[in-house]
Each structure stands twice: as structure tokens, then as C-alpha cells.
Amino acid sequence: MNQTSGPAQVQTGFFRKYRGLFFQAVLLMALWLILSGHFDLEHIIYGALSVLLVVWLNTSIRRIPLRNGEYLTGSCIITHRLVMYLFWLALQIVKSGIFVAYLTLHPKMPINPMIVRFKSDLPNPLAKVILGNSITLTPGTLTVDIKGSFFIVHALLDETEEELVSGEMEARVGRLYYDHCTPEQMCTDIHILNDLRETRDHIERGEK
Amino acid sequence: MESITNALAIIFVLLGSFFMLVGSIGVVRFPDFYSRAHASGKVDTLGILLFIIGLMFFSGLNLISLKLLLIAVFVAMTSPVAAHALARRALVFGLKPWKKKQEEK
Amino acid sequence: MNTFFMIVAGLLALVLLIPFYRVYKGPTVFDRLLGAAAIGAKTITLVLLFGLVYGRLDMFVDIALGYAILNFVGAIAMAKYFKATKEA
């Protein structure tokens, strides 16, 4: 546990190895029970069979590359931090809703939109999706594109942009996967894109 | 007990309706597409979540509440994705972001 | 309680008209799509309210869930479609 950065160690125990499949099966079973609404033995057996079929089909997702050639594999997510993160995210949803509602109802509408690009090294595509979705749900920021490790974000105000590039949230997402990481590591290469052409170049060319 | 949950339901439903109203106003009032996506992606999401929480209080602890929770989780996960997909396509298409006029000195 | 939900449903139906202005007027096609997505999101709650008023919330919850999924898939499909055409 002394390492400062780098992915969390991959445990090789039986439960650790098949943890993802296990959670997937539990979630699908809960979905089946909620949607069917019958709790007798016959329906539960049908549900279990369908869940097994879906989990078996889903194992092949990890063997097929995504469109940019990456694979959907990576280091294990740290479960108890994920739960805390979800609570924090719910709080952020409420805060951002109130914030944007305040901006909407303000008579002068004091917004100063800008597009900012930064780099955040995350271990796998799923972590990038989590970060992108969280950026959209936090006050005044909207993920426009993700290319490689670069995030292109539309921010409504100067303050929200500063809060974003302080790297606080990126470090939170990073801590889901890494034992330890600091805001400075997770948010580098910050660049405010002034020109539309510049922005489109960034999107079409991808990483420099 | 009944009256308390009903009062909570009314409060949350009214709050949710208020935020949905503000989200609609934002969709009309903001100056460009990207800031409108902010209004639709955040304020509307919060409004729908509060509204569904209010309905959960009203219906009590049963299967319907679980299904309502499912809808809430689904909306909270997908509405940012939809806003992101549209904003990304608009940027690739070449829609200019609105800029505040700089004061001439 | 029932009359309260009726009143809220009526108000929400009025609120639905506000983004419709954006759908009608919107300078670009993306504004129109955004307005349509906003209308769809509010329709979910309207469907739930109808379920409450008719006393069949168990059935209307499933309809609302299906509507939420359709709304999301519709927005994603539109975004993909405009990638293919490149003009709008």
C-alpha cells in the first residue's frame, strides 16, 4: 500500500477475478425481480437462466476491441470508494441543478462560456466514461469530447473552469482505481481553446 | 404517518416541477446551443429526480417505488450522455460557441 | 391528493409548451433536437402523473421506463445520424 501512484494491485483470488461477473449477475437478477414482480420459484428459475445467458454473452465484450482499438479491460475498481463516490455525485447533481437554475433566473445572466482542454491519465475507457459523466453532472461544466486522454469541456463561468482544472474531481475519479493520487497528477496540459477551428482540429486530429 | 409522507410527496413534486419549469426557461433563454445543453442536462435531470422521489414517498415502500428508483437511476445516467452526444456532434459540425463581448479599451 | 396531481399535470402540460418554442424557432437543428429531448424528459413525469390519476401506477411505471429508454436511444440515434450526413 506504500506505492504513490500506479494501478491498484490486481488480486488473483477466485472472488477477485470473477468479481465483475458476480456483481453483474446480482444486478441483473435484481433488475429481473423488480421488472417481473413475481417472487415464486418458477419465475426465479427463468430469471436465473436468463441472467446466466446474458452474463455469458457479456464475457465476450472484454475480448472485442472498441472503435479506437482499446480493450474494455483494466485494473479493479475499489468498491467502497465507489459507494462513497456515488453519494458525492448525488450531492453534486443537486448543487449543479441549483447553480444552473440560479444562472437561468438571474436577470442579467452573468455567464462567460469557454471551452477548455486538459489531459487526465486514467487507466481504462470505463474510468474515462465515469469522469466524463461526472464532469457533466458537476456545476457549470459539460463534457464535449474525449480523445485519448484529452478531455474537451465547455464551462459556463470562469469560476467553474478554475474549479475544474484544479483537478479535485479528476483525483476523486483517479482514486477509484489508484491507491493514491494527487490533483496535480490528474489534470495536466491545460489549454483554453479560443478559436472554433482550433477546437475542431483538436477533435479531428486527436492526440498531438 | 400518512400525512407526513403525503406532505413530503407534495413538497418534492412541487420542487421537481419548479426545476423542470426553470430547465424549460433555460432551454429558451440561454444564448447558444452549448449553454442550452447545460440547462437541459442538469436542471431538467434534477427536476425529474426530485419529482420521482416525491412519487416514491407517495407510493410507499413497495415494488412500484423500486421501479421508480430504476427510472430515476436511468435518467440520471443517460441525460448527461444525451447532452454530451448532441454537444459533441454540434462541435464537430462547426457550431460556434457564444462569447461574451469583450470591453474595448 | 388526486386533485393536486391533476393540477400538477395541467401545469406540466403548460411547461411542455416552453421548450416547444425552441423546437419551432431554434436556429440550428441541434437546438431543435435539444428541445425535443427536453420535452421527452418531461413527458416521463407526465406519464407517471397520468398513472397516479387513473390509479394504475403499476402499469404506467413500465410505460414511463420504456419511454425513458426510447428518449435516450432517440437522442443517440439522431447524433449518429448527423455524423453520417454532415449537413443539416
GROMACS .gro file of C-alpha atoms in nm:
model
  401
    1MET     CA    1   0.000   0.000   0.000
    2ASN     CA    2   0.303   0.228   0.000
    3GLN     CA    3   0.307   0.299  -0.370
    4THR     CA    4   0.223   0.657  -0.451
    5SER     CA    5   0.068   0.601  -0.791
    6GLY     CA    6   0.004   0.331  -1.047
    7PRO     CA    7  -0.288   0.093  -1.069
    8ALA     CA    8  -0.408  -0.092  -0.763
    9GLN     CA    9  -0.261  -0.437  -0.737
   10VAL     CA   10  -0.465  -0.698  -0.916
   11GLN     CA   11  -0.559  -0.966  -0.667
   12THR     CA   12  -0.559  -1.314  -0.813
   13GLY     CA   13  -0.805  -1.477  -0.573
   14PHE     CA   14  -1.107  -1.652  -0.715
   15PHE     CA   15  -1.355  -1.390  -0.590
   16ARG     CA   16  -1.139  -1.101  -0.709
   17LYS     CA   17  -1.104  -1.248  -1.054
   18TYR     CA   18  -1.473  -1.307  -1.110
   19ARG     CA   19  -1.596  -1.012  -0.904
   20GLY     CA   20  -1.719  -0.817  -1.207
   21LEU     CA   21  -1.923  -1.108  -1.336
   22PHE     CA   22  -2.062  -1.171  -0.988
   23PHE     CA   23  -2.181  -0.813  -0.941
   24GLN     CA   24  -2.321  -0.811  -1.293
   25ALA     CA   25  -2.523  -1.124  -1.221
   26VAL     CA   26  -2.655  -0.980  -0.893
   27LEU     CA   27  -2.758  -0.654  -1.060
   28LEU     CA   28  -2.928  -0.833  -1.349
   29MET     CA   29  -3.112  -1.061  -1.109
   30ALA     CA   30  -3.234  -0.759  -0.910
   31LEU     CA   31  -3.349  -0.600  -1.236
   32TRP     CA   32  -3.536  -0.917  -1.328
   33LEU     CA   33  -3.708  -0.935  -0.989
   34ILE     CA   34  -3.807  -0.568  -0.997
   35LEU     CA   35  -3.939  -0.579  -1.353
   36SER     CA   36  -4.122  -0.912  -1.327
   37GLY     CA   37  -4.276  -0.859  -0.986
   38HIS     CA   38  -4.328  -1.232  -0.925
   39PHE     CA   39  -4.132  -1.399  -0.649
   40ASP     CA   40  -4.232  -1.763  -0.693
   41LEU     CA   41  -3.985  -2.039  -0.775
   42GLU     CA   42  -4.077  -2.076  -1.141
   43HIS     CA   43  -4.013  -1.712  -1.229
   44ILE     CA   44  -3.691  -1.704  -1.029
   45ILE     CA   45  -3.559  -2.008  -1.217
   46TYR     CA   46  -3.645  -1.849  -1.552
   47GLY     CA   47  -3.474  -1.531  -1.434
   48ALA     CA   48  -3.162  -1.713  -1.323
   49LEU     CA   49  -3.137  -1.888  -1.659
   50SER     CA   50  -3.169  -1.557  -1.849
   51VAL     CA   51  -2.914  -1.392  -1.619
   52LEU     CA   52  -2.665  -1.672  -1.683
   53LEU     CA   53  -2.719  -1.639  -2.059
   54VAL     CA   54  -2.667  -1.261  -2.053
   55VAL     CA   55  -2.356  -1.284  -1.832
   56TRP     CA   56  -2.212  -1.550  -2.063
   57LEU     CA   57  -2.278  -1.329  -2.367
   58ASN     CA   58  -2.125  -1.030  -2.189
   59THR     CA   59  -1.794  -1.206  -2.124
   60SER     CA   60  -1.710  -1.164  -2.492
   61ILE     CA   61  -1.725  -0.781  -2.454
   62ARG     CA   62  -1.381  -0.790  -2.299
   63ARG     CA   63  -1.234  -0.974  -2.597
   64ILE     CA   64  -1.366  -0.734  -2.864
   65PRO     CA   65  -1.175  -0.405  -2.910
   66LEU     CA   66  -1.359  -0.074  -2.901
   67ARG     CA   67  -1.364   0.152  -3.206
   68ASN     CA   68  -1.032   0.316  -3.121
   69GLY     CA   69  -0.862  -0.020  -3.066
   70GLU     CA   70  -0.865  -0.014  -2.687
   71TYR     CA   71  -0.994  -0.306  -2.487
   72LEU     CA   72  -1.251  -0.275  -2.213
   73THR     CA   73  -1.024  -0.424  -1.952
   74GLY     CA   74  -0.831  -0.265  -1.674
   75SER     CA   75  -0.743  -0.265  -1.311
   76CYS     CA   76  -1.005  -0.341  -1.049
   77ILE     CA   77  -1.227  -0.060  -0.925
   78ILE     CA   78  -1.213  -0.010  -0.546
   79THR     CA   79  -1.565  -0.090  -0.429
   80HIS     CA   80  -1.601   0.102  -0.102
   81ARG     CA   81  -1.465   0.415  -0.269
   82LEU     CA   82  -1.718   0.370  -0.549
   83VAL     CA   83  -2.005   0.378  -0.297
   84MET     CA   84  -1.872   0.696  -0.136
   85TYR     CA   85  -1.824   0.844  -0.483
   86LEU     CA   86  -2.187   0.779  -0.576
   87PHE     CA   87  -2.306   0.968  -0.268
   88TRP     CA   88  -2.076   1.257  -0.354
   89LEU     CA   89  -2.208   1.252  -0.711
   90ALA     CA   90  -2.570   1.272  -0.592
   91LEU     CA   91  -2.476   1.582  -0.390
   92GLN     CA   92  -2.309   1.729  -0.698
   93ILE     CA   93  -2.624   1.672  -0.908
   94VAL     CA   94  -2.828   1.876  -0.660
   95LYS     CA   95  -2.564   2.151  -0.640
   96SER     CA   96  -2.526   2.181  -1.016
   97GLY     CA   97  -2.901   2.190  -1.071
   98ILE     CA   98  -2.942   2.474  -0.822
   99PHE     CA   99  -2.641   2.657  -0.965
  100VAL     CA  100  -2.758   2.647  -1.327
  101ALA     CA  101  -3.114   2.730  -1.218
  102TYR     CA  102  -2.976   3.038  -1.042
  103LEU     CA  103  -2.789   3.139  -1.357
  104THR     CA  104  -3.103   3.087  -1.564
  105LEU     CA  105  -3.322   3.304  -1.344
  106HIS     CA  106  -3.060   3.577  -1.293
  107PRO     CA  107  -3.190   3.879  -1.485
  108LYS     CA  108  -2.854   3.969  -1.639
  109MET     CA  109  -2.742   3.606  -1.690
  110PRO     CA  110  -2.376   3.653  -1.591
  111ILE     CA  111  -2.224   3.374  -1.800
  112ASN     CA  112  -1.891   3.370  -1.982
  113PRO     CA  113  -1.871   3.039  -2.169
  114MET     CA  114  -1.538   2.894  -2.267
  115ILE     CA  115  -1.401   2.568  -2.398
  116VAL     CA  116  -1.107   2.419  -2.211
  117ARG     CA  117  -0.898   2.114  -2.283
  118PHE     CA  118  -0.698   1.917  -2.030
  119LYS     CA  119  -0.525   1.584  -2.001
  120SER     CA  120  -0.610   1.325  -1.741
  121ASP     CA  121  -0.435   0.989  -1.738
  122LEU     CA  122  -0.686   0.724  -1.642
  123PRO     CA  123  -0.620   0.351  -1.668
  124ASN     CA  124  -0.909   0.234  -1.888
  125PRO     CA  125  -1.202   0.351  -2.104
  126LEU     CA  126  -1.456   0.291  -1.828
  127ALA     CA  127  -1.278   0.536  -1.596
  128LYS     CA  128  -1.287   0.796  -1.874
  129VAL     CA  129  -1.661   0.742  -1.913
  130ILE     CA  130  -1.708   0.786  -1.537
  131LEU     CA  131  -1.507   1.108  -1.539
  132GLY     CA  132  -1.685   1.244  -1.845
  133ASN     CA  133  -2.028   1.176  -1.700
  134SER     CA  134  -1.926   1.326  -1.365
  135ILE     CA  135  -1.795   1.642  -1.534
  136THR     CA  136  -2.133   1.687  -1.699
  137LEU     CA  137  -2.312   1.640  -1.368
  138THR     CA  138  -2.098   1.885  -1.169
  139PRO     CA  139  -2.183   2.257  -1.164
  140GLY     CA  140  -2.144   2.451  -1.486
  141THR     CA  141  -1.935   2.208  -1.692
  142LEU     CA  142  -2.028   1.989  -1.988
  143THR     CA  143  -1.805   1.726  -2.147
  144VAL     CA  144  -1.796   1.784  -2.520
  145ASP     CA  145  -1.543   1.524  -2.631
  146ILE     CA  146  -1.289   1.271  -2.509
  147LYS     CA  147  -0.995   1.187  -2.734
  148GLY     CA  148  -0.737   0.953  -2.589
  149SER     CA  149  -0.653   1.111  -2.255
  150PHE     CA  150  -0.770   1.458  -2.357
  151PHE     CA  151  -1.099   1.595  -2.231
  152ILE     CA  152  -1.267   1.888  -2.407
  153VAL     CA  153  -1.506   2.061  -2.169
  154HIS     CA  154  -1.748   2.351  -2.209
  155ALA     CA  155  -1.760   2.564  -1.894
  156LEU     CA  156  -2.021   2.830  -1.820
  157LEU     CA  157  -1.819   3.055  -1.588
  158ASP     CA  158  -1.458   3.140  -1.507
  159GLU     CA  159  -1.503   3.003  -1.156
  160THR     CA  160  -1.638   2.669  -1.274
  161GLU     CA  161  -1.347   2.640  -1.518
  162GLU     CA  162  -1.098   2.710  -1.239
  163GLU     CA  163  -1.266   2.455  -1.016
  164LEU     CA  164  -1.250   2.200  -1.296
  165VAL     CA  165  -0.882   2.243  -1.375
  166SER     CA  166  -0.788   2.237  -1.007
  167GLY     CA  167  -0.809   1.861  -1.059
  168GLU     CA  168  -1.013   1.789  -0.747
  169MET     CA  169  -1.273   1.576  -0.923
  170GLU     CA  170  -1.023   1.409  -1.155
  171ALA     CA  171  -0.833   1.296  -0.847
  172ARG     CA  172  -1.156   1.164  -0.699
  173VAL     CA  173  -1.216   0.952  -1.008
  174GLY     CA  174  -0.850   0.851  -1.012
  175ARG     CA  175  -0.875   0.731  -0.654
  176LEU     CA  176  -1.140   0.483  -0.766
  177TYR     CA  177  -0.860   0.299  -0.945
  178TYR     CA  178  -0.531   0.412  -0.790
  179ASP     CA  179  -0.425   0.367  -0.431
  180HIS     CA  180  -0.329   0.728  -0.409
  181CYS     CA  181  -0.311   1.022  -0.645
  182THR     CA  182  -0.294   1.399  -0.624
  183PRO     CA  183  -0.491   1.664  -0.815
  184GLU     CA  184  -0.173   1.787  -0.987
  185GLN     CA  185  -0.109   1.447  -1.143
  186MET     CA  186  -0.459   1.404  -1.277
  187CYS     CA  187  -0.508   1.735  -1.454
  188THR     CA  188  -0.219   1.844  -1.674
  189ASP     CA  189  -0.168   2.021  -2.005
  190ILE     CA  190  -0.450   2.271  -1.950
  191HIS     CA  191  -0.530   2.484  -2.251
  192ILE     CA  192  -0.820   2.721  -2.315
  193LEU     CA  193  -0.935   2.691  -2.673
  194ASN     CA  194  -1.029   3.033  -2.806
  195ASP     CA  195  -1.094   2.951  -3.167
  196LEU     CA  196  -1.353   2.720  -3.309
  197ARG     CA  197  -1.111   2.599  -3.574
  198GLU     CA  198  -0.853   2.516  -3.308
  199THR     CA  199  -1.110   2.312  -3.120
  200ARG     CA  200  -1.218   2.120  -3.425
  201ASP     CA  201  -0.857   2.049  -3.513
  202HIS     CA  202  -0.813   1.903  -3.169
  203ILE     CA  203  -1.114   1.681  -3.210
  204GLU     CA  204  -1.033   1.559  -3.557
  205ARG     CA  205  -0.663   1.509  -3.506
  206GLY     CA  206  -0.690   1.354  -3.163
  207GLU     CA  207  -0.379   1.344  -2.951
  208LYS     CA  208  -0.086   1.551  -3.058
  209MET     CA  209  -4.754   0.893   0.928
  210GLU     CA  210  -4.972   0.903   0.621
  211SER     CA  211  -4.995   1.280   0.630
  212ILE     CA  212  -4.617   1.321   0.676
  213THR     CA  213  -4.531   1.115   0.367
  214ASN     CA  214  -4.803   1.291   0.170
  215ALA     CA  215  -4.664   1.629   0.272
  216LEU     CA  216  -4.313   1.518   0.171
  217ALA     CA  217  -4.453   1.392  -0.159
  218ILE     CA  218  -4.621   1.727  -0.228
  219ILE     CA  219  -4.305   1.921  -0.139
  220PHE     CA  220  -4.081   1.709  -0.363
  221VAL     CA  221  -4.328   1.707  -0.653
  222LEU     CA  222  -4.360   2.085  -0.639
  223LEU     CA  223  -3.981   2.127  -0.618
  224GLY     CA  224  -3.935   1.894  -0.914
  225SER     CA  225  -4.197   2.082  -1.116
  226PHE     CA  226  -4.023   2.410  -1.031
  227PHE     CA  227  -3.687   2.282  -1.154
  228MET     CA  228  -3.844   2.145  -1.470
  229LEU     CA  229  -4.001   2.488  -1.530
  230VAL     CA  230  -3.661   2.654  -1.480
  231GLY     CA  231  -3.499   2.400  -1.714
  232SER     CA  232  -3.753   2.483  -1.983
  233ILE     CA  233  -3.693   2.854  -1.935
  234GLY     CA  234  -3.319   2.788  -1.961
  235VAL     CA  235  -3.361   2.598  -2.287
  236VAL     CA  236  -3.532   2.906  -2.430
  237ARG     CA  237  -3.334   3.179  -2.259
  238PHE     CA  238  -2.965   3.083  -2.284
  239PRO     CA  239  -2.784   3.245  -2.577
  240ASP     CA  240  -2.629   2.947  -2.758
  241PHE     CA  241  -2.664   2.575  -2.805
  242TYR     CA  242  -2.394   2.467  -2.559
  243SER     CA  243  -2.532   2.663  -2.265
  244ARG     CA  244  -2.879   2.535  -2.353
  245ALA     CA  245  -2.737   2.186  -2.325
  246HIS     CA  246  -2.629   2.280  -1.970
  247ALA     CA  247  -2.986   2.376  -1.883
  248SER     CA  248  -3.138   2.064  -2.035
  249GLY     CA  249  -2.875   1.827  -1.900
  250LYS     CA  250  -2.859   1.946  -1.540
  251VAL     CA  251  -3.166   2.138  -1.429
  252ASP     CA  252  -3.409   1.903  -1.601
  253THR     CA  253  -3.232   1.600  -1.456
  254LEU     CA  254  -3.256   1.741  -1.106
  255GLY     CA  255  -3.623   1.826  -1.160
  256ILE     CA  256  -3.710   1.475  -1.276
  257LEU     CA  257  -3.514   1.316  -0.989
  258LEU     CA  258  -3.692   1.529  -0.727
  259PHE     CA  259  -4.028   1.460  -0.891
  260ILE     CA  260  -3.972   1.083  -0.888
  261ILE     CA  261  -3.856   1.097  -0.524
  262GLY     CA  262  -4.182   1.272  -0.443
  263LEU     CA  263  -4.382   0.999  -0.618
  264MET     CA  264  -4.180   0.737  -0.426
  265PHE     CA  265  -4.285   0.899  -0.099
  266PHE     CA  266  -4.643   0.891  -0.216
  267SER     CA  267  -4.648   0.527  -0.322
  268GLY     CA  268  -4.469   0.396  -0.013
  269LEU     CA  269  -4.226   0.108   0.020
  270ASN     CA  270  -4.328  -0.142  -0.247
  271LEU     CA  271  -4.241  -0.270  -0.593
  272ILE     CA  272  -4.362   0.049  -0.765
  273SER     CA  273  -4.113   0.253  -0.564
  274LEU     CA  274  -3.832   0.022  -0.678
  275LYS     CA  275  -3.937   0.069  -1.039
  276LEU     CA  276  -3.949   0.446  -0.988
  277LEU     CA  277  -3.598   0.427  -0.843
  278LEU     CA  278  -3.493   0.237  -1.155
  279ILE     CA  279  -3.632   0.518  -1.375
  280ALA     CA  280  -3.450   0.777  -1.160
  281VAL     CA  281  -3.115   0.596  -1.190
  282PHE     CA  282  -3.167   0.552  -1.563
  283VAL     CA  283  -3.247   0.921  -1.618
  284ALA     CA  284  -2.952   1.032  -1.403
  285MET     CA  285  -2.716   0.815  -1.607
  286THR     CA  286  -2.848   0.882  -1.958
  287SER     CA  287  -2.941   1.250  -1.974
  288PRO     CA  288  -2.576   1.370  -1.945
  289VAL     CA  289  -2.483   1.118  -2.214
  290ALA     CA  290  -2.753   1.251  -2.448
  291ALA     CA  291  -2.645   1.613  -2.386
  292HIS     CA  292  -2.283   1.514  -2.447
  293ALA     CA  293  -2.366   1.330  -2.771
  294LEU     CA  294  -2.555   1.629  -2.913
  295ALA     CA  295  -2.290   1.882  -2.800
  296ARG     CA  296  -2.008   1.678  -2.950
  297ARG     CA  297  -2.189   1.644  -3.279
  298ALA     CA  298  -2.260   2.019  -3.281
  299LEU     CA  299  -1.894   2.099  -3.223
  300VAL     CA  300  -1.776   1.866  -3.499
  301PHE     CA  301  -2.043   2.018  -3.723
  302GLY     CA  302  -1.898   2.362  -3.650
  303LEU     CA  303  -2.146   2.541  -3.431
  304LYS     CA  304  -1.977   2.847  -3.279
  305PRO     CA  305  -1.988   2.882  -2.901
  306TRP     CA  306  -2.133   3.212  -2.785
  307LYS     CA  307  -1.874   3.451  -2.642
  308LYS     CA  308  -1.927   3.736  -2.404
  309LYS     CA  309  -1.847   4.066  -2.571
  310GLN     CA  310  -1.508   4.191  -2.452
  311GLU     CA  311  -1.499   4.554  -2.333
  312GLU     CA  312  -1.300   4.771  -2.572
  313LYS     CA  313  -1.030   4.968  -2.401
  314MET     CA  314  -5.439   1.425  -0.330
  315ASN     CA  315  -5.590   1.332  -0.665
  316THR     CA  316  -5.691   1.688  -0.748
  317PHE     CA  317  -5.339   1.804  -0.655
  318PHE     CA  318  -5.188   1.564  -0.908
  319MET     CA  319  -5.444   1.674  -1.167
  320ILE     CA  320  -5.340   2.037  -1.117
  321VAL     CA  321  -4.970   1.949  -1.138
  322ALA     CA  322  -5.033   1.752  -1.459
  323GLY     CA  323  -5.208   2.053  -1.611
  324LEU     CA  324  -4.922   2.284  -1.513
  325LEU     CA  325  -4.664   2.040  -1.653
  326ALA     CA  326  -4.855   2.026  -1.981
  327LEU     CA  327  -4.819   2.405  -1.994
  328VAL     CA  328  -4.447   2.381  -1.908
  329LEU     CA  329  -4.406   2.143  -2.202
  330LEU     CA  330  -4.500   2.427  -2.436
  331ILE     CA  331  -4.195   2.634  -2.337
  332PRO     CA  332  -3.927   2.410  -2.496
  333PHE     CA  333  -4.162   2.373  -2.792
  334TYR     CA  334  -4.077   2.734  -2.873
  335ARG     CA  335  -3.715   2.621  -2.910
  336VAL     CA  336  -3.818   2.330  -3.132
  337TYR     CA  337  -4.017   2.565  -3.356
  338LYS     CA  338  -3.777   2.857  -3.361
  339GLY     CA  339  -3.431   2.706  -3.296
  340PRO     CA  340  -3.169   2.849  -3.530
  341THR     CA  341  -2.993   2.516  -3.581
  342VAL     CA  342  -3.113   2.159  -3.596
  343PHE     CA  343  -2.928   2.081  -3.272
  344ASP     CA  344  -3.138   2.335  -3.082
  345ARG     CA  345  -3.448   2.163  -3.215
  346LEU     CA  346  -3.320   1.823  -3.109
  347LEU     CA  347  -3.234   1.955  -2.765
  348GLY     CA  348  -3.583   2.099  -2.727
  349ALA     CA  349  -3.731   1.766  -2.833
  350ALA     CA  350  -3.517   1.582  -2.578
  351ALA     CA  351  -3.627   1.825  -2.306
  352ILE     CA  352  -3.992   1.767  -2.397
  353GLY     CA  353  -3.940   1.391  -2.388
  354ALA     CA  354  -3.778   1.405  -2.045
  355LYS     CA  355  -4.076   1.594  -1.904
  356THR     CA  356  -4.318   1.357  -2.071
  357ILE     CA  357  -4.183   1.079  -1.848
  358THR     CA  358  -4.314   1.261  -1.542
  359LEU     CA  359  -4.640   1.341  -1.718
  360VAL     CA  360  -4.694   0.970  -1.791
  361LEU     CA  361  -4.632   0.890  -1.424
  362LEU     CA  362  -4.884   1.153  -1.320
  363PHE     CA  363  -5.145   1.007  -1.552
  364GLY     CA  364  -5.083   0.671  -1.388
  365LEU     CA  365  -5.149   0.824  -1.047
  366VAL     CA  366  -5.467   0.997  -1.161
  367TYR     CA  367  -5.605   0.679  -1.320
  368GLY     CA  368  -5.497   0.471  -1.021
  369ARG     CA  369  -5.288   0.234  -1.236
  370LEU     CA  370  -4.937   0.347  -1.139
  371ASP     CA  371  -4.805  -0.013  -1.157
  372MET     CA  372  -4.877  -0.023  -1.528
  373PHE     CA  373  -4.776   0.332  -1.615
  374VAL     CA  374  -4.438   0.292  -1.443
  375ASP     CA  375  -4.341   0.036  -1.705
  376ILE     CA  376  -4.460   0.267  -1.982
  377ALA     CA  377  -4.254   0.552  -1.834
  378LEU     CA  378  -3.945   0.330  -1.820
  379GLY     CA  379  -3.991   0.235  -2.184
  380TYR     CA  380  -4.039   0.600  -2.271
  381ALA     CA  381  -3.718   0.697  -2.092
  382ILE     CA  382  -3.524   0.432  -2.285
  383LEU     CA  383  -3.677   0.543  -2.617
  384ASN     CA  384  -3.595   0.906  -2.543
  385PHE     CA  385  -3.231   0.823  -2.478
  386VAL     CA  386  -3.194   0.593  -2.780
  387GLY     CA  387  -3.362   0.856  -2.998
  388ALA     CA  388  -3.114   1.128  -2.897
  389ILE     CA  389  -2.816   0.897  -2.955
  390ALA     CA  390  -2.954   0.781  -3.291
  391MET     CA  391  -3.001   1.144  -3.403
  392ALA     CA  392  -2.645   1.230  -3.303
  393LYS     CA  393  -2.515   0.931  -3.503
  394TYR     CA  394  -2.734   1.025  -3.799
  395PHE     CA  395  -2.592   1.375  -3.826
  396LYS     CA  396  -2.243   1.231  -3.827
  397ALA     CA  397  -2.336   1.040  -4.142
  398THR     CA  398  -2.492   1.331  -4.330
  399LYS     CA  399  -2.257   1.618  -4.234
  400GLU     CA  400  -2.519   1.872  -4.337
  401ALA     CA  401  -2.824   1.996  -4.151
   0.00000   0.00000   0.00000
